[in-house]
Short mmCIF file of N, CA and C in Angstrom, two decimals:
data_model
loop_
_atom_site.label_atom_id
_atom_site.label_comp_id
_atom_site.label_asym_id
_atom_site.label_seq_id
_atom_site.Cartn_x
_atom_site.Cartn_y
_atom_site.Cartn_z
N MET A 1 15.75 9.13 37.06
CA MET A 1 15.59 10.21 38.05
C MET A 1 14.43 11.27 37.85
N THR A 2 13.60 11.31 39.15
CA THR A 2 12.34 12.25 39.01
C THR A 2 12.63 13.64 39.19
N ARG A 3 11.96 14.83 38.74
CA ARG A 3 12.20 16.04 39.02
C ARG A 3 12.40 16.04 40.62
N ARG A 4 11.48 15.60 41.30
CA ARG A 4 11.57 15.61 42.79
C ARG A 4 13.04 15.28 43.34
N GLY A 5 13.24 14.14 42.77
CA GLY A 5 14.91 13.51 43.16
C GLY A 5 15.94 14.58 42.91
N SER A 6 15.90 15.13 41.73
CA SER A 6 16.93 15.77 41.16
C SER A 6 16.98 17.30 41.90
N GLY A 7 15.98 17.74 42.38
CA GLY A 7 15.45 18.97 43.04
C GLY A 7 16.34 18.78 44.48
N TRP A 8 16.02 17.81 44.94
CA TRP A 8 16.48 17.60 46.52
C TRP A 8 18.22 17.60 46.32
N ILE A 9 18.78 16.85 45.30
CA ILE A 9 20.22 16.92 44.93
C ILE A 9 20.63 18.16 44.41
N GLY A 10 19.97 18.60 43.66
CA GLY A 10 20.44 20.31 43.39
C GLY A 10 20.49 21.02 44.73
N GLY A 11 19.46 21.09 45.82
CA GLY A 11 19.30 21.75 46.96
C GLY A 11 20.74 21.34 47.83
N ALA A 12 20.93 20.16 47.84
CA ALA A 12 22.07 19.63 48.72
C ALA A 12 23.31 20.04 48.16
N LEU A 13 23.49 20.25 46.71
CA LEU A 13 24.81 20.51 46.17
C LEU A 13 24.96 22.12 46.56
N LEU A 14 23.71 22.83 46.42
CA LEU A 14 23.85 24.18 46.78
C LEU A 14 24.31 24.71 48.04
N ALA A 15 23.58 23.88 48.99
CA ALA A 15 24.04 24.07 50.54
C ALA A 15 25.33 23.39 50.54
N LEU A 16 26.01 22.56 49.97
CA LEU A 16 27.43 22.16 50.28
C LEU A 16 28.23 23.21 49.63
N ALA A 17 28.12 23.80 48.36
CA ALA A 17 28.59 24.93 47.71
C ALA A 17 28.77 26.17 48.79
N THR A 18 27.73 26.18 49.40
CA THR A 18 27.60 27.65 50.41
C THR A 18 28.65 27.39 51.55
N LEU A 19 28.35 26.22 52.05
CA LEU A 19 29.15 25.82 53.41
C LEU A 19 30.70 25.80 52.84
N ALA A 20 31.17 25.27 52.06
CA ALA A 20 32.28 25.50 51.38
C ALA A 20 32.97 26.86 51.05
N ALA A 21 31.95 27.51 50.76
CA ALA A 21 32.41 28.98 50.39
C ALA A 21 32.28 29.96 51.85
N THR A 22 31.75 29.45 52.67
CA THR A 22 31.65 30.24 53.94
C THR A 22 32.86 30.01 54.91
N PRO A 23 33.86 31.01 55.10
CA PRO A 23 34.79 30.59 55.81
C PRO A 23 34.48 30.21 57.36
N THR A 24 35.15 29.12 57.98
CA THR A 24 35.14 28.82 59.37
C THR A 24 35.42 29.81 60.26
N ARG A 25 35.16 29.66 61.60
CA ARG A 25 35.55 30.55 62.52
C ARG A 25 37.12 30.53 62.77
N ALA A 26 37.57 29.60 62.62
CA ALA A 26 39.12 29.47 62.63
C ALA A 26 39.91 30.38 61.44
N GLU A 27 39.19 29.92 60.32
CA GLU A 27 39.81 30.71 58.87
C GLU A 27 39.49 32.25 59.04
N THR A 28 38.33 32.62 59.75
CA THR A 28 37.87 34.36 59.84
C THR A 28 38.97 34.48 60.87
N GLY A 29 39.16 33.86 62.02
CA GLY A 29 40.18 34.33 63.00
C GLY A 29 41.46 34.47 62.44
N ALA A 30 41.98 33.50 61.56
CA ALA A 30 43.41 33.52 61.23
C ALA A 30 43.39 34.90 60.13
N LEU A 31 42.54 35.02 59.34
CA LEU A 31 42.49 36.40 58.23
C LEU A 31 42.52 37.54 59.18
N GLU A 32 41.53 37.47 60.05
CA GLU A 32 41.62 38.94 61.10
C GLU A 32 42.67 39.01 61.64
N GLN A 33 43.60 37.99 62.12
CA GLN A 33 45.04 38.21 62.73
C GLN A 33 46.15 38.59 61.50
N ALA A 34 45.81 38.15 60.42
CA ALA A 34 46.86 38.24 59.47
C ALA A 34 46.85 39.75 58.61
N VAL A 35 45.52 40.18 58.89
CA VAL A 35 45.22 41.79 58.59
C VAL A 35 45.77 42.51 59.54
N LYS A 36 45.75 42.29 60.89
CA LYS A 36 46.13 42.93 61.85
C LYS A 36 47.57 42.98 61.86
N ALA A 37 48.21 42.01 61.33
CA ALA A 37 49.78 41.84 61.09
C ALA A 37 50.27 42.69 59.99
N THR A 38 49.46 42.88 58.98
CA THR A 38 49.62 43.83 57.89
C THR A 38 49.78 45.11 58.21
N TYR A 39 48.54 45.73 59.05
CA TYR A 39 48.14 46.98 59.33
C TYR A 39 49.57 47.50 60.21
N LEU A 40 50.36 46.77 60.85
CA LEU A 40 51.43 47.25 61.67
C LEU A 40 52.68 47.79 60.73
N TYR A 41 52.67 47.38 59.44
CA TYR A 41 53.64 48.33 58.53
C TYR A 41 52.95 49.08 57.77
N LYS A 42 51.87 48.90 57.45
CA LYS A 42 50.85 49.85 56.61
C LYS A 42 50.62 50.99 57.12
N LEU A 43 50.58 50.95 58.44
CA LEU A 43 50.28 52.31 59.14
C LEU A 43 51.25 53.24 59.09
N ALA A 44 52.45 52.95 58.85
CA ALA A 44 53.77 53.60 58.89
C ALA A 44 54.06 54.77 58.03
N PRO A 45 53.44 54.59 56.72
CA PRO A 45 53.80 55.67 55.71
C PRO A 45 52.92 56.88 56.14
N PHE A 46 51.93 56.71 57.08
CA PHE A 46 51.05 57.80 57.45
C PHE A 46 51.29 58.43 58.58
N VAL A 47 52.44 58.08 59.33
CA VAL A 47 52.96 58.69 60.44
C VAL A 47 54.44 59.07 60.13
N ALA A 48 54.52 60.51 60.72
CA ALA A 48 55.97 61.05 60.54
C ALA A 48 56.59 61.11 62.10
N TRP A 49 57.82 60.57 61.82
CA TRP A 49 58.48 60.34 63.27
C TRP A 49 59.53 61.76 63.50
N PRO A 50 59.68 62.15 64.62
CA PRO A 50 60.53 63.23 64.70
C PRO A 50 61.92 63.25 64.40
N PRO A 51 62.67 64.22 64.11
CA PRO A 51 64.13 64.10 63.78
C PRO A 51 64.77 63.26 64.82
N GLY A 52 65.85 62.40 64.43
CA GLY A 52 66.59 61.63 65.24
C GLY A 52 65.89 60.31 65.58
N ALA A 53 64.62 60.14 65.46
CA ALA A 53 64.01 58.72 65.47
C ALA A 53 64.71 57.66 64.54
N PHE A 54 65.22 58.12 63.66
CA PHE A 54 66.30 57.27 62.74
C PHE A 54 67.49 57.88 62.79
N ASN A 55 68.56 57.10 62.64
CA ASN A 55 69.82 57.58 62.79
C ASN A 55 70.40 57.92 61.40
N ALA A 56 70.08 57.15 60.46
CA ALA A 56 70.33 57.24 58.94
C ALA A 56 69.13 57.24 58.26
N THR A 57 69.11 57.74 56.94
CA THR A 57 67.98 57.64 56.06
C THR A 57 67.50 56.11 55.76
N ASP A 58 68.60 55.51 55.76
CA ASP A 58 68.20 53.98 55.27
C ASP A 58 68.10 53.08 56.55
N ASP A 59 67.91 53.44 57.76
CA ASP A 59 68.04 52.69 58.74
C ASP A 59 66.48 52.01 58.70
N PRO A 60 66.38 50.72 59.28
CA PRO A 60 65.12 49.99 59.51
C PRO A 60 64.41 50.60 60.32
N LEU A 61 62.95 50.48 59.72
CA LEU A 61 61.72 50.82 60.73
C LEU A 61 61.56 49.57 61.48
N VAL A 62 61.67 49.58 62.87
CA VAL A 62 61.65 48.60 63.72
C VAL A 62 60.36 48.56 64.11
N ILE A 63 59.47 47.06 64.09
CA ILE A 63 58.40 46.81 64.41
C ILE A 63 58.75 45.81 65.82
N CYS A 64 58.33 46.19 66.85
CA CYS A 64 58.43 45.42 67.91
C CYS A 64 57.17 44.73 68.21
N VAL A 65 56.78 43.52 68.80
CA VAL A 65 55.71 42.63 69.18
C VAL A 65 56.12 42.25 70.27
N GLN A 66 55.38 43.05 71.03
CA GLN A 66 55.50 42.51 72.83
C GLN A 66 54.59 41.61 73.41
N GLY A 67 54.76 40.40 73.61
CA GLY A 67 53.94 39.59 74.41
C GLY A 67 53.01 38.82 73.46
N ALA A 68 53.43 38.56 72.16
CA ALA A 68 52.39 37.94 71.50
C ALA A 68 53.07 37.07 70.45
N ASP A 69 53.95 35.86 70.88
CA ASP A 69 54.97 35.53 70.15
C ASP A 69 54.31 34.69 68.66
N ALA A 70 53.13 34.29 68.94
CA ALA A 70 52.35 33.60 67.68
C ALA A 70 52.13 34.59 66.38
N PHE A 71 51.55 35.80 67.32
CA PHE A 71 51.23 37.09 66.31
C PHE A 71 52.62 37.40 65.68
N ALA A 72 53.77 37.46 66.56
CA ALA A 72 54.79 37.91 65.94
C ALA A 72 55.29 37.12 64.52
N GLY A 73 55.12 35.93 64.41
CA GLY A 73 55.33 35.17 63.06
C GLY A 73 54.69 35.40 62.22
N LEU A 74 53.47 36.15 62.11
CA LEU A 74 52.58 36.56 61.35
C LEU A 74 52.97 38.17 60.74
N VAL A 75 53.63 38.52 61.80
CA VAL A 75 53.82 39.89 61.55
C VAL A 75 55.54 39.84 60.66
N ASP A 76 56.23 38.80 61.13
CA ASP A 76 57.30 38.45 60.16
C ASP A 76 56.96 38.22 58.90
N ARG A 77 56.04 37.26 58.55
CA ARG A 77 55.54 36.97 57.09
C ARG A 77 55.06 38.25 56.45
N ALA A 78 53.98 39.09 57.14
CA ALA A 78 53.62 40.11 56.40
C ALA A 78 54.68 40.99 56.18
N ALA A 79 55.77 41.45 56.83
CA ALA A 79 56.67 42.48 56.71
C ALA A 79 58.02 42.04 55.81
N ALA A 80 57.89 40.74 55.55
CA ALA A 80 59.12 40.10 54.84
C ALA A 80 59.34 40.90 53.58
N GLY A 81 60.67 41.46 53.48
CA GLY A 81 60.73 41.99 52.22
C GLY A 81 60.27 43.46 51.89
N GLN A 82 59.52 43.99 53.02
CA GLN A 82 58.76 45.24 52.78
C GLN A 82 59.66 46.35 53.10
N ARG A 83 59.50 47.60 52.67
CA ARG A 83 59.87 48.73 52.77
C ARG A 83 58.90 49.94 53.31
N VAL A 84 59.22 50.87 53.93
CA VAL A 84 58.50 51.99 54.24
C VAL A 84 59.29 53.08 53.91
N GLY A 85 59.30 53.92 52.71
CA GLY A 85 60.12 54.60 52.20
C GLY A 85 61.33 54.02 51.83
N PRO A 86 62.53 54.89 52.46
CA PRO A 86 63.84 54.24 52.23
C PRO A 86 64.03 52.92 53.25
N HIS A 87 63.37 52.82 54.33
CA HIS A 87 63.48 51.73 55.57
C HIS A 87 63.00 50.61 55.39
N PRO A 88 64.03 49.48 55.40
CA PRO A 88 63.39 48.32 55.22
C PRO A 88 62.80 47.93 56.61
N VAL A 89 61.81 47.07 56.71
CA VAL A 89 61.18 46.66 57.71
C VAL A 89 61.83 45.64 58.62
N LEU A 90 61.99 45.66 59.76
CA LEU A 90 62.61 44.88 60.76
C LEU A 90 61.58 44.46 61.88
N VAL A 91 61.49 43.19 62.17
CA VAL A 91 60.53 42.72 63.27
C VAL A 91 61.29 42.34 64.24
N ARG A 92 61.24 42.62 65.61
CA ARG A 92 61.80 42.06 66.73
C ARG A 92 60.66 41.60 67.71
N ARG A 93 60.88 40.58 68.36
CA ARG A 93 60.12 40.11 69.52
C ARG A 93 60.47 40.63 70.89
N LEU A 94 59.79 40.90 71.82
CA LEU A 94 60.12 41.23 72.94
C LEU A 94 59.15 40.80 74.18
N ALA A 95 59.85 40.46 75.28
CA ALA A 95 58.98 40.10 76.44
C ALA A 95 58.70 41.22 77.05
N ARG A 96 59.52 42.45 77.05
CA ARG A 96 59.06 43.64 77.74
C ARG A 96 59.24 44.64 76.78
N LEU A 97 58.60 45.85 76.66
CA LEU A 97 58.86 47.19 75.94
C LEU A 97 59.69 48.23 76.85
N GLU A 98 60.69 48.43 76.40
CA GLU A 98 61.13 49.78 77.26
C GLU A 98 61.41 50.84 76.15
N ARG A 99 61.69 52.06 76.73
CA ARG A 99 61.95 53.23 76.00
C ARG A 99 63.17 53.07 75.12
N THR A 100 64.18 52.15 75.46
CA THR A 100 65.44 52.03 74.79
C THR A 100 65.37 51.02 74.00
N SER A 101 63.93 50.31 73.75
CA SER A 101 64.09 48.96 72.89
C SER A 101 64.14 49.24 71.30
N GLY A 102 64.35 50.53 71.01
CA GLY A 102 64.50 50.83 69.56
C GLY A 102 63.25 50.72 68.77
N CYS A 103 62.24 50.76 68.96
CA CYS A 103 61.09 50.71 68.30
C CYS A 103 60.55 51.70 67.60
N HIS A 104 60.25 51.72 66.19
CA HIS A 104 59.27 52.70 65.92
C HIS A 104 57.78 52.45 65.93
N VAL A 105 57.55 51.28 65.75
CA VAL A 105 56.05 50.68 66.00
C VAL A 105 55.98 49.59 66.94
N ALA A 106 55.01 49.58 67.85
CA ALA A 106 55.22 48.25 68.88
C ALA A 106 53.75 47.95 68.90
N TYR A 107 53.53 46.57 68.73
CA TYR A 107 52.15 45.98 68.75
C TYR A 107 52.22 45.52 70.22
N VAL A 108 51.65 46.12 71.08
CA VAL A 108 51.56 45.66 72.51
C VAL A 108 50.30 44.88 73.05
N ALA A 109 50.87 43.51 73.37
CA ALA A 109 49.82 42.60 73.86
C ALA A 109 49.85 42.25 75.33
N GLY A 110 50.94 42.47 75.99
CA GLY A 110 50.85 42.19 77.46
C GLY A 110 51.45 40.55 77.34
N SER A 111 52.27 40.41 78.40
CA SER A 111 52.67 39.08 78.88
C SER A 111 52.75 39.09 80.27
N GLN A 112 53.41 37.83 80.78
CA GLN A 112 53.47 37.62 82.16
C GLN A 112 54.61 38.41 82.42
N ALA A 113 55.70 38.81 81.52
CA ALA A 113 56.78 39.96 82.18
C ALA A 113 56.35 41.24 82.18
N GLN A 114 55.28 41.69 81.44
CA GLN A 114 54.73 42.99 81.54
C GLN A 114 53.64 43.21 80.93
N SER A 115 52.64 43.69 81.84
CA SER A 115 51.37 44.02 81.27
C SER A 115 51.36 44.94 80.06
N THR A 116 50.10 44.90 79.60
CA THR A 116 49.67 46.11 78.47
C THR A 116 49.89 47.31 78.99
N ALA A 117 49.30 47.63 79.99
CA ALA A 117 49.56 49.03 80.66
C ALA A 117 50.66 49.36 81.07
N GLN A 118 51.59 48.42 81.49
CA GLN A 118 52.95 48.54 81.96
C GLN A 118 53.86 49.07 80.62
N ALA A 119 53.60 48.42 79.77
CA ALA A 119 54.30 48.47 78.46
C ALA A 119 54.15 49.82 77.75
N LEU A 120 52.83 50.09 77.60
CA LEU A 120 52.49 51.55 77.28
C LEU A 120 53.01 52.65 78.03
N ALA A 121 53.02 52.43 79.40
CA ALA A 121 53.51 53.40 80.48
C ALA A 121 55.10 53.64 80.13
N ALA A 122 55.57 52.40 79.64
CA ALA A 122 57.24 52.50 79.42
C ALA A 122 57.56 53.38 78.36
N VAL A 123 56.52 53.27 77.19
CA VAL A 123 57.10 54.19 75.94
C VAL A 123 56.47 55.43 75.92
N SER A 124 55.32 55.93 77.00
CA SER A 124 54.63 57.01 76.83
C SER A 124 55.55 58.18 76.77
N GLY A 125 55.33 58.93 75.85
CA GLY A 125 55.92 60.13 75.38
C GLY A 125 57.00 60.11 74.73
N SER A 126 57.38 58.78 74.10
CA SER A 126 58.35 58.69 73.08
C SER A 126 57.96 58.49 71.87
N PRO A 127 58.82 58.52 70.97
CA PRO A 127 58.56 58.40 69.37
C PRO A 127 58.09 56.93 68.92
N VAL A 128 57.19 56.13 69.68
CA VAL A 128 56.76 54.97 69.28
C VAL A 128 55.18 54.85 68.97
N LEU A 129 55.04 54.29 67.92
CA LEU A 129 53.62 54.20 67.36
C LEU A 129 53.17 53.05 67.93
N THR A 130 52.48 53.21 69.18
CA THR A 130 51.95 51.76 70.06
C THR A 130 50.59 51.62 69.41
N VAL A 131 50.47 50.11 69.24
CA VAL A 131 49.15 49.48 68.47
C VAL A 131 48.76 48.54 69.58
N THR A 132 47.57 48.52 69.99
CA THR A 132 46.75 47.68 70.83
C THR A 132 45.79 47.00 70.15
N ASP A 133 45.04 45.89 70.63
CA ASP A 133 43.92 45.30 70.03
C ASP A 133 42.95 45.12 71.04
N ALA A 134 41.74 45.42 70.61
CA ALA A 134 40.45 45.45 71.55
C ALA A 134 40.42 43.71 72.01
N GLU A 135 40.68 42.82 71.25
CA GLU A 135 40.79 41.57 71.42
C GLU A 135 41.53 41.18 72.82
N ARG A 136 42.37 42.04 73.08
CA ARG A 136 43.33 41.33 74.14
C ARG A 136 43.28 42.51 75.53
N GLY A 137 42.19 43.49 75.44
CA GLY A 137 41.97 44.06 76.59
C GLY A 137 41.62 45.72 76.30
N PRO A 138 41.34 46.18 77.37
CA PRO A 138 40.81 47.52 77.25
C PRO A 138 42.00 48.67 77.16
N ALA A 139 43.30 48.55 77.33
CA ALA A 139 44.28 49.51 77.36
C ALA A 139 44.49 49.73 75.97
N ARG A 140 44.63 51.02 75.69
CA ARG A 140 44.79 51.65 74.37
C ARG A 140 45.95 52.22 74.00
N GLY A 141 46.42 51.67 72.79
CA GLY A 141 47.69 52.52 72.45
C GLY A 141 47.46 53.81 71.45
N ILE A 142 48.50 54.22 70.79
CA ILE A 142 47.81 55.36 69.94
C ILE A 142 47.09 54.93 68.82
N VAL A 143 47.14 53.79 68.19
CA VAL A 143 46.18 53.13 67.22
C VAL A 143 45.69 51.84 68.23
N HIS A 144 44.22 51.54 68.09
CA HIS A 144 43.59 50.52 68.78
C HIS A 144 42.84 49.69 67.77
N LEU A 145 43.34 48.79 67.61
CA LEU A 145 42.47 47.68 66.48
C LEU A 145 41.22 47.07 67.03
N VAL A 146 40.18 47.30 66.28
CA VAL A 146 38.98 46.43 66.83
C VAL A 146 38.33 45.92 65.61
N LEU A 147 37.43 45.08 65.90
CA LEU A 147 36.62 44.33 64.85
C LEU A 147 35.00 44.96 64.85
N ASN A 148 34.81 45.53 63.51
CA ASN A 148 33.48 46.28 63.85
C ASN A 148 33.02 45.74 62.28
N SER A 149 31.76 44.91 62.41
CA SER A 149 30.99 44.50 61.23
C SER A 149 31.82 43.63 60.42
N GLY A 150 32.60 42.75 61.18
CA GLY A 150 33.45 41.89 60.63
C GLY A 150 34.93 42.30 59.92
N LYS A 151 34.98 43.30 60.14
CA LYS A 151 36.29 43.99 59.49
C LYS A 151 37.22 44.62 60.53
N VAL A 152 38.51 44.61 60.40
CA VAL A 152 39.40 45.08 61.20
C VAL A 152 39.52 46.76 60.82
N ARG A 153 39.00 47.49 62.05
CA ARG A 153 39.15 48.90 61.90
C ARG A 153 39.95 49.33 63.19
N PHE A 154 40.04 50.72 63.23
CA PHE A 154 41.02 51.23 64.31
C PHE A 154 40.47 52.57 64.63
N SER A 155 41.08 53.01 65.93
CA SER A 155 40.68 54.41 66.58
C SER A 155 42.25 54.80 66.60
N VAL A 156 42.19 56.14 66.50
CA VAL A 156 43.67 56.80 66.89
C VAL A 156 43.61 57.66 68.12
N ASN A 157 44.72 58.07 68.63
CA ASN A 157 44.53 58.78 69.93
C ASN A 157 45.75 59.87 69.51
N ILE A 158 45.24 61.02 68.97
CA ILE A 158 46.35 61.83 68.55
C ILE A 158 46.91 62.66 69.48
N GLY A 159 46.58 62.55 70.88
CA GLY A 159 46.80 63.31 71.90
C GLY A 159 48.36 62.60 72.15
N GLN A 160 47.94 61.19 72.50
CA GLN A 160 49.32 60.12 72.68
C GLN A 160 50.42 60.42 71.61
N ALA A 161 49.84 60.33 70.38
CA ALA A 161 50.80 60.45 69.10
C ALA A 161 51.69 61.66 69.30
N GLU A 162 51.10 62.94 69.66
CA GLU A 162 51.58 64.21 69.67
C GLU A 162 52.72 64.39 70.79
N ALA A 163 52.05 63.54 72.01
CA ALA A 163 53.05 63.53 73.04
C ALA A 163 54.43 62.96 72.74
N GLY A 164 54.37 62.07 71.97
CA GLY A 164 55.57 61.25 71.64
C GLY A 164 56.14 61.95 70.49
N GLY A 165 56.04 63.02 70.06
CA GLY A 165 56.41 63.84 68.60
C GLY A 165 56.29 63.14 67.24
N LEU A 166 54.98 62.47 67.32
CA LEU A 166 54.66 61.72 66.30
C LEU A 166 53.39 62.65 65.55
N ALA A 167 53.48 62.77 63.99
CA ALA A 167 52.47 63.61 63.42
C ALA A 167 51.78 62.39 62.64
N VAL A 168 50.57 62.32 62.83
CA VAL A 168 49.81 61.29 62.12
C VAL A 168 49.13 61.93 61.14
N SER A 169 48.92 61.43 59.84
CA SER A 169 48.51 62.18 58.60
C SER A 169 46.91 62.36 58.75
N SER A 170 46.51 63.21 57.80
CA SER A 170 44.86 63.34 58.14
C SER A 170 44.20 62.23 57.21
N LYS A 171 44.99 61.90 56.25
CA LYS A 171 44.60 60.68 55.60
C LYS A 171 44.24 59.50 56.35
N LEU A 172 45.08 59.02 57.43
CA LEU A 172 45.04 58.02 58.34
C LEU A 172 43.58 58.45 59.34
N LEU A 173 43.63 59.65 59.67
CA LEU A 173 42.93 59.93 60.55
C LEU A 173 41.32 59.84 59.90
N ALA A 174 41.29 60.13 58.65
CA ALA A 174 40.04 60.11 57.87
C ALA A 174 39.29 58.88 57.87
N LEU A 175 40.51 57.43 57.79
CA LEU A 175 39.84 56.35 58.01
C LEU A 175 39.60 55.68 59.06
N ALA A 176 40.00 56.23 60.34
CA ALA A 176 39.51 55.96 61.73
C ALA A 176 38.26 55.80 61.98
N LEU A 177 37.68 54.85 62.91
CA LEU A 177 36.38 54.94 63.32
C LEU A 177 36.38 55.91 64.49
N GLU A 178 37.30 56.32 65.25
CA GLU A 178 37.30 57.29 66.21
C GLU A 178 38.68 58.01 66.32
N VAL A 179 38.46 59.28 66.55
CA VAL A 179 39.93 60.06 66.71
C VAL A 179 39.71 60.78 68.07
N SER A 180 40.61 60.58 68.79
CA SER A 180 40.44 61.11 70.08
C SER A 180 41.79 61.96 70.43
N ARG A 181 41.49 62.64 71.72
CA ARG A 181 42.96 63.36 72.27
C ARG A 181 43.24 62.63 73.43
#
């Protein structure tokens, strides 16, 4: 084999290795969704709920997923066996989010039964950390997930949090892309 031939083969192998190492859009999308699912319970240690939000010190931290059944499966896997302080994490799927749903954290995606805006209005002013996703529309919860330079980031509305009696840690606020009232 000549040098010219071996250079071509080496270049082709390098190109194939680069393609193999570059995630496809589907892989990137799946990774993005898995990161978002993990955020739901990773945010909780940075939030203080008002007295009475938990009946007992070892009550579960309930994460509700409204209107996104496929995403709920990712949240189930991410939260399996996890604890937030003394609270085991429990995931519930909901078609409709209500003030009486018993959620501490709610991922609000909207559904045919209830739009994102309707779901947010249903729990407005209650101690529920609402999480929305820019990918699903403009309505914003207390935490709003966005994709920024290929990374999942978030903004925080402390006015909404305070209206529900939630206190958001300054450590979490320091990581936010945007903090608003």
